[in-house]
CSV table of C-alpha atoms in Angstrom, one decimal:
chain,number,residue,atom,x,y,z
E,165,MET,CA,20.3,18.0,-20.4
E,166,GLU,CA,17.3,16.4,-19.4
E,167,SER,CA,18.4,13.3,-21.4
E,168,GLN,CA,22.2,13.4,-20.0
E,169,THR,CA,20.8,13.9,-16.6
E,170,GLN,CA,18.8,10.8,-17.1
E,171,LEU,CA,21.9,8.6,-18.4
E,172,LYS,CA,23.9,9.9,-15.5
E,173,ASN,CA,20.9,9.1,-13.0
E,174,PRO,CA,19.4,5.8,-14.0
E,175,VAL,CA,16.9,4.1,-12.2
E,176,ASP,CA,17.6,0.2,-12.4
E,177,ILE,CA,14.5,-1.4,-13.3
E,178,LEU,CA,15.1,-4.7,-11.9
E,179,THR,CA,16.0,-3.0,-8.4
E,180,LEU,CA,12.8,-1.0,-8.7
E,181,VAL,CA,10.4,-4.0,-9.5
E,182,VAL,CA,11.7,-6.4,-6.9
E,183,LEU,CA,11.6,-3.5,-4.2
E,184,SER,CA,8.1,-2.6,-5.5
E,185,ALA,CA,6.6,-6.0,-5.2
E,186,SER,CA,8.3,-6.7,-1.8
E,187,ALA,CA,6.6,-3.5,-0.3
E,188,TYR,CA,3.4,-4.7,-1.6
E,189,MET,CA,3.8,-8.2,-0.2
E,190,LEU,CA,5.2,-6.8,3.0
E,191,ALA,CA,2.3,-4.4,3.4
E,192,VAL,CA,-0.2,-7.2,2.9
E,193,ALA,CA,1.7,-9.6,5.5
E,194,LEU,CA,1.9,-6.9,8.0
E,195,HIS,CA,-2.1,-6.2,7.3
E,196,GLU,CA,-3.1,-9.8,7.7
E,197,LEU,CA,-0.7,-11.5,10.1
E,198,LEU,CA,0.4,-8.7,12.6
E,199,GLY,CA,-3.0,-7.2,12.5
E,200,HIS,CA,-5.8,-9.8,12.0
E,201,GLY,CA,-3.7,-12.7,13.1
E,202,LEU,CA,-2.3,-11.2,15.9
E,203,ALA,CA,-5.5,-9.7,17.1
E,204,CYS,CA,-7.2,-13.1,17.0
E,205,PHE,CA,-4.6,-14.4,19.2
E,206,MET,CA,-4.8,-11.5,21.7
E,207,VAL,CA,-8.6,-12.2,22.2
E,208,HIS,CA,-8.1,-15.8,22.4
E,209,GLY,CA,-9.7,-16.5,19.0
E,210,GLN,CA,-8.9,-19.7,17.2
E,211,VAL,CA,-6.6,-18.8,14.2
E,212,LEU,CA,-8.1,-21.6,11.6
E,213,GLU,CA,-6.0,-20.8,8.7
E,214,LEU,CA,-3.5,-18.0,7.6
E,215,GLY,CA,-3.1,-17.3,4.1
E,216,ALA,CA,-1.2,-14.7,1.8
E,217,PHE,CA,-4.5,-12.4,1.5
E,218,TYR,CA,-6.6,-13.6,4.4
E,219,VAL,CA,-6.5,-14.9,8.2
E,220,ASN,CA,-9.4,-17.2,8.9
E,221,CYS,CA,-10.1,-16.6,12.7
E,222,GLY,CA,-12.9,-18.5,14.7
E,223,PHE,CA,-15.3,-16.2,16.3
E,224,ASN,CA,-16.9,-18.9,18.2
E,225,GLY,CA,-17.1,-17.6,22.0
E,226,LEU,CA,-15.8,-14.3,21.1
E,227,SER,CA,-17.6,-11.2,22.4
E,228,ASP,CA,-19.0,-8.7,19.8
E,229,LEU,CA,-16.1,-6.2,20.6
E,230,ALA,CA,-13.6,-8.8,20.7
E,231,ILE,CA,-14.8,-9.6,16.8
E,232,ARG,CA,-14.7,-5.9,15.7
E,233,TRP,CA,-11.2,-5.7,17.3
E,234,VAL,CA,-9.9,-8.7,15.3
E,235,VAL,CA,-11.6,-6.9,12.1
E,236,PHE,CA,-10.3,-3.6,12.6
E,237,ALA,CA,-6.7,-4.7,13.5
E,238,GLY,CA,-5.7,-5.2,9.9
E,239,PRO,CA,-6.7,-1.5,8.9
E,240,LEU,CA,-5.1,-0.3,12.2
E,241,VAL,CA,-1.7,-1.8,11.1
E,242,SER,CA,-1.7,-0.6,7.8
E,243,LEU,CA,-2.5,3.0,9.0
E,244,LEU,CA,0.2,2.6,11.5
E,245,ILE,CA,2.5,1.4,8.7
E,246,GLY,CA,1.9,4.2,6.8
E,247,VAL,CA,2.5,7.0,10.0
E,248,VAL,CA,5.4,5.3,10.9
E,249,ALA,CA,7.2,4.9,7.5
E,250,PHE,CA,6.7,8.6,6.7
E,251,ILE,CA,7.8,9.5,10.1
E,252,LEU,CA,11.1,7.8,9.5
E,253,LEU,CA,11.3,8.8,5.8
E,254,PRO,CA,13.1,12.4,6.5
E,255,ASN,CA,15.8,10.4,8.5
E,256,VAL,CA,16.6,8.1,5.7
E,257,PRO,CA,20.1,9.6,3.8
E,258,ALA,CA,20.1,10.2,0.1
E,259,SER,CA,22.9,8.0,-0.1
E,260,ARG,CA,20.5,5.1,0.8
E,261,PRO,CA,18.0,5.6,-2.1
E,262,GLN,CA,17.0,1.8,-2.2
E,263,LEU,CA,15.9,2.1,1.6
E,264,GLN,CA,14.4,5.7,1.0
E,265,TYR,CA,12.3,4.4,-2.0
E,266,PHE,CA,11.2,1.3,-0.1
E,267,ILE,CA,10.1,3.2,3.0
E,268,TRP,CA,8.3,5.8,0.9
E,269,LEU,CA,6.3,3.1,-0.8
E,270,LEU,CA,5.6,1.3,2.2
E,271,GLY,CA,3.9,4.4,3.8
E,272,ALA,CA,2.1,5.1,0.9
E,273,LEU,CA,0.6,1.5,0.4
E,274,GLY,CA,-0.1,1.7,4.1
E,275,LEU,CA,-2.1,4.6,4.0
E,276,MET,CA,-4.0,4.1,0.6
E,277,THR,CA,-4.9,0.4,1.8
E,278,PHE,CA,-6.4,1.7,5.0
E,279,THR,CA,-8.4,4.3,3.1
E,280,GLY,CA,-9.1,2.4,0.1
E,281,TYR,CA,-10.7,-0.6,2.4
E,282,ILE,CA,-13.1,2.0,3.3
E,283,LEU,CA,-14.4,2.7,0.0
E,284,PHE,CA,-14.2,-1.2,-1.1
E,285,SER,CA,-16.4,-1.9,2.0
E,286,GLY,CA,-18.7,1.3,1.5
E,287,VAL,CA,-19.4,0.3,-2.1
E,288,SER,CA,-19.8,-3.6,-1.6
E,289,GLY,CA,-20.5,-4.1,1.9
E,290,LEU,CA,-17.7,-6.8,2.3
E,291,GLY,CA,-14.2,-6.4,3.6
E,292,ASP,CA,-13.1,-5.2,6.9
E,293,PHE,CA,-15.1,-2.2,7.2
E,294,GLY,CA,-18.3,-4.0,5.7
E,295,THR,CA,-21.5,-4.9,7.0
E,296,SER,CA,-21.1,-8.6,7.2
E,297,ARG,CA,-20.3,-10.7,10.1
E,298,GLU,CA,-16.6,-10.2,9.0
E,299,GLY,CA,-17.1,-6.1,8.9
E,300,LEU,CA,-16.5,-3.6,11.3
E,301,ILE,CA,-20.1,-2.2,11.1
E,302,TYR,CA,-21.7,-5.3,10.9
E,303,GLY,CA,-25.6,-4.6,12.2
E,304,ALA,CA,-25.3,-0.9,11.5
E,305,SER,CA,-28.6,0.5,10.7
E,306,PRO,CA,-29.9,1.6,8.2
E,307,GLU,CA,-27.0,0.0,6.3
E,308,TRP,CA,-27.2,2.1,3.4
E,309,LEU,CA,-26.6,5.3,5.0
E,310,TRP,CA,-23.5,3.9,6.8
E,311,ARG,CA,-22.2,2.9,3.4
E,312,VAL,CA,-23.0,5.9,1.8
E,313,LEU,CA,-20.8,7.6,4.6
E,314,GLU,CA,-18.3,5.3,4.4
E,315,THR,CA,-18.0,6.3,0.6
E,316,LEU,CA,-18.1,9.9,1.2
E,317,VAL,CA,-15.3,9.7,4.1
E,318,GLU,CA,-13.2,7.6,1.7
E,319,VAL,CA,-13.2,10.0,-1.4
E,320,ALA,CA,-11.9,12.7,1.1
E,321,THR,CA,-9.2,10.8,3.1
E,322,TYR,CA,-8.0,9.0,0.1
E,323,TYR,CA,-7.5,12.0,-2.1
E,324,GLY,CA,-5.6,13.3,1.2
E,325,VAL,CA,-3.1,10.4,1.7
E,326,VAL,CA,-2.4,10.4,-2.2
E,327,ARG,CA,-1.7,14.1,-2.2
E,328,PHE,CA,0.3,13.7,0.9
E,329,SER,CA,2.5,10.6,-0.5
E,330,ALA,CA,2.7,12.7,-3.8
E,331,HIS,CA,4.3,15.4,-1.6
E,332,GLU,CA,6.6,13.6,-0.1
E,333,MET,CA,8.0,11.9,-3.2
E,334,ASP,CA,8.5,15.6,-4.4
E,335,SER,CA,10.9,16.0,-1.6
E,336,ILE,CA,13.2,13.1,-2.7
E,337,ILE,CA,12.7,13.2,-6.3
E,338,GLY,CA,15.0,16.0,-7.0
E,339,GLY,CA,16.0,17.9,-10.3
E,340,SER,CA,13.6,20.7,-11.8
E,341,GLY,CA,10.8,21.3,-14.3
E,342,ARG,CA,8.6,18.6,-15.8
E,343,GLU,CA,11.6,16.0,-15.9
E,344,PRO,CA,11.1,14.9,-12.2
E,345,VAL,CA,7.5,14.7,-12.6
E,346,ARG,CA,7.8,12.2,-15.7
E,347,ARG,CA,10.3,10.3,-13.7
E,348,ALA,CA,8.4,10.1,-10.6
E,349,GLN,CA,5.4,8.8,-12.7
E,350,ARG,CA,7.3,6.1,-14.4
E,351,ILE,CA,8.4,4.7,-11.0
E,352,ALA,CA,5.0,4.9,-9.6
E,353,MET,CA,3.6,3.1,-12.5
E,354,ILE,CA,6.4,0.5,-12.5
E,355,ALA,CA,5.6,0.1,-8.6
E,356,TYR,CA,2.0,-0.3,-9.3
E,357,PHE,CA,2.0,-2.9,-12.0
E,358,SER,CA,5.2,-4.9,-10.0
E,359,GLY,CA,2.7,-5.2,-7.2
E,360,ALA,CA,-0.3,-6.1,-9.3
E,361,VAL,CA,1.5,-8.9,-11.1
E,362,VAL,CA,3.3,-10.2,-7.7
E,363,SER,CA,-0.3,-10.2,-6.0
E,364,LEU,CA,-2.1,-11.9,-8.9
E,365,LEU,CA,0.6,-14.6,-9.1
E,366,ILE,CA,0.3,-15.2,-5.1
E,367,GLY,CA,-3.1,-15.0,-5.1
E,368,LEU,CA,-3.7,-17.7,-7.6
E,369,LEU,CA,-2.0,-20.0,-5.0
E,370,ASN,CA,-4.7,-19.4,-2.5
E,371,PRO,CA,-7.1,-22.6,-1.6
E,372,LEU,CA,-10.3,-20.7,-1.4
E,373,GLY,CA,-10.5,-19.8,-5.1
E,374,ILE,CA,-11.1,-17.1,-7.5
E,375,VAL,CA,-13.5,-15.3,-5.0
E,376,LEU,CA,-10.6,-14.6,-2.6
E,377,LEU,CA,-8.6,-13.5,-5.5
E,378,LEU,CA,-11.0,-11.0,-6.9
E,379,SER,CA,-12.3,-9.6,-3.6
E,380,SER,CA,-8.7,-9.3,-1.6
E,381,ALA,CA,-6.1,-9.3,-4.1
E,382,VAL,CA,-7.6,-7.5,-7.0
E,383,ALA,CA,-10.2,-5.3,-5.2
E,384,ALA,CA,-8.9,-4.3,-2.2
E,385,SER,CA,-5.3,-4.7,-2.4
E,386,LEU,CA,-4.8,-3.3,-6.2
E,387,GLY,CA,-7.7,-1.1,-6.1
E,388,GLY,CA,-7.0,0.4,-2.8
E,389,THR,CA,-3.4,1.4,-4.1
E,390,SER,CA,-4.6,2.5,-7.7
E,391,GLY,CA,-3.8,6.1,-6.5
E,392,LEU,CA,-0.1,5.4,-7.7
E,393,LEU,CA,-1.4,5.6,-10.9
E,394,TRP,CA,-2.3,9.2,-10.7
E,395,MET,CA,-0.8,10.7,-7.7
E,396,MET,CA,2.4,12.1,-9.6
E,397,GLN,CA,0.1,14.3,-11.6
E,398,LEU,CA,0.1,16.3,-8.3
E,399,LEU,CA,3.5,17.0,-8.3
E,400,ASN,CA,4.7,20.7,-9.0
E,401,ARG,CA,5.7,21.1,-12.5
E,402,LYS,CA,7.3,24.6,-12.0
E,403,ARG,CA,9.6,23.4,-9.5
E,404,GLU,CA,13.2,24.7,-9.4
E,405,ASP,CA,15.2,22.4,-7.2
E,406,ALA,CA,19.1,22.0,-7.2
E,407,THR,CA,18.7,18.8,-5.3
E,408,PRO,CA,20.3,16.2,-7.9
E,409,PRO,CA,17.9,13.8,-9.4
E,410,PHE,CA,16.7,10.7,-7.5
E,411,GLN,CA,19.2,7.4,-8.4
E,412,LEU,CA,18.3,4.1,-7.9
E,413,ALA,CA,21.5,1.9,-9.0
E,414,ARG,CA,21.2,-1.8,-9.2
E,415,SER,CA,21.6,-3.5,-5.7
E,416,TRP,CA,22.2,-7.2,-5.6
E,417,THR,CA,21.5,-7.1,-1.7
E,418,TRP,CA,18.0,-5.7,-2.2
E,419,ILE,CA,17.1,-8.0,-5.1
E,420,THR,CA,18.3,-11.5,-3.5
E,421,ALA,CA,16.5,-10.5,-0.3
E,422,GLY,CA,13.4,-9.3,-2.1
E,423,LEU,CA,13.2,-12.4,-4.1
E,424,LEU,CA,13.6,-15.0,-1.3
E,425,GLY,CA,11.1,-12.9,0.8
E,426,LEU,CA,8.7,-13.2,-2.0
E,427,ALA,CA,9.5,-16.8,-2.8
E,428,ILE,CA,8.8,-17.7,0.9
E,429,TYR,CA,5.6,-15.8,0.9
């Protein structure tokens, strides 16, 4: 019965890959451009350069508070993306599965990025929550204590948002028993590796070299969203649900729009 159900309710791989890659890039673009970029403009800083994974804001003449606002604005936008997406998700009808999946993934990426940045900064001292001049806790003393606290806070909050994201997937995946878990795991794995490939390909084009690729595209973006690799293990394996299994049919509209957006980005 499970194999028949899967045949009747396919998840189109091409649509899934393009939707996943697009969600990753939109999450990054909003974090960098709407977050750091807009904040830099708001405090009358000089936007020196905009990149796929960074915004270079000139801090000359800015107060310490203004600099911290520019730094914090990126993670704040990621957090808001997650909150807004999961508020909207219950209102998306099951008849629009592409939009349903896209909003779910965007919400999960937003929350994981926010909490993941805390861990990245706590461990490395770099990034938006780091102790460098471009970090939120610049000048905090003793530095080691603040970084340890960041790491501990992140472990708890990251697990919380991963568990919440899995719960939201549980509400839309449909089906009963272990099959929905396997299906959700497959979707999440494809989502992560689609985001990884497009992040690396776009990151390779940045003019600042391999350091930015490793610190932002790889560590912050892909490390921060690695919860996709294991979150579906938290799904209920004994569920009894009459909801039809989640379907994701091929949509050339979504594929075309997604590929166009990725090409432009």
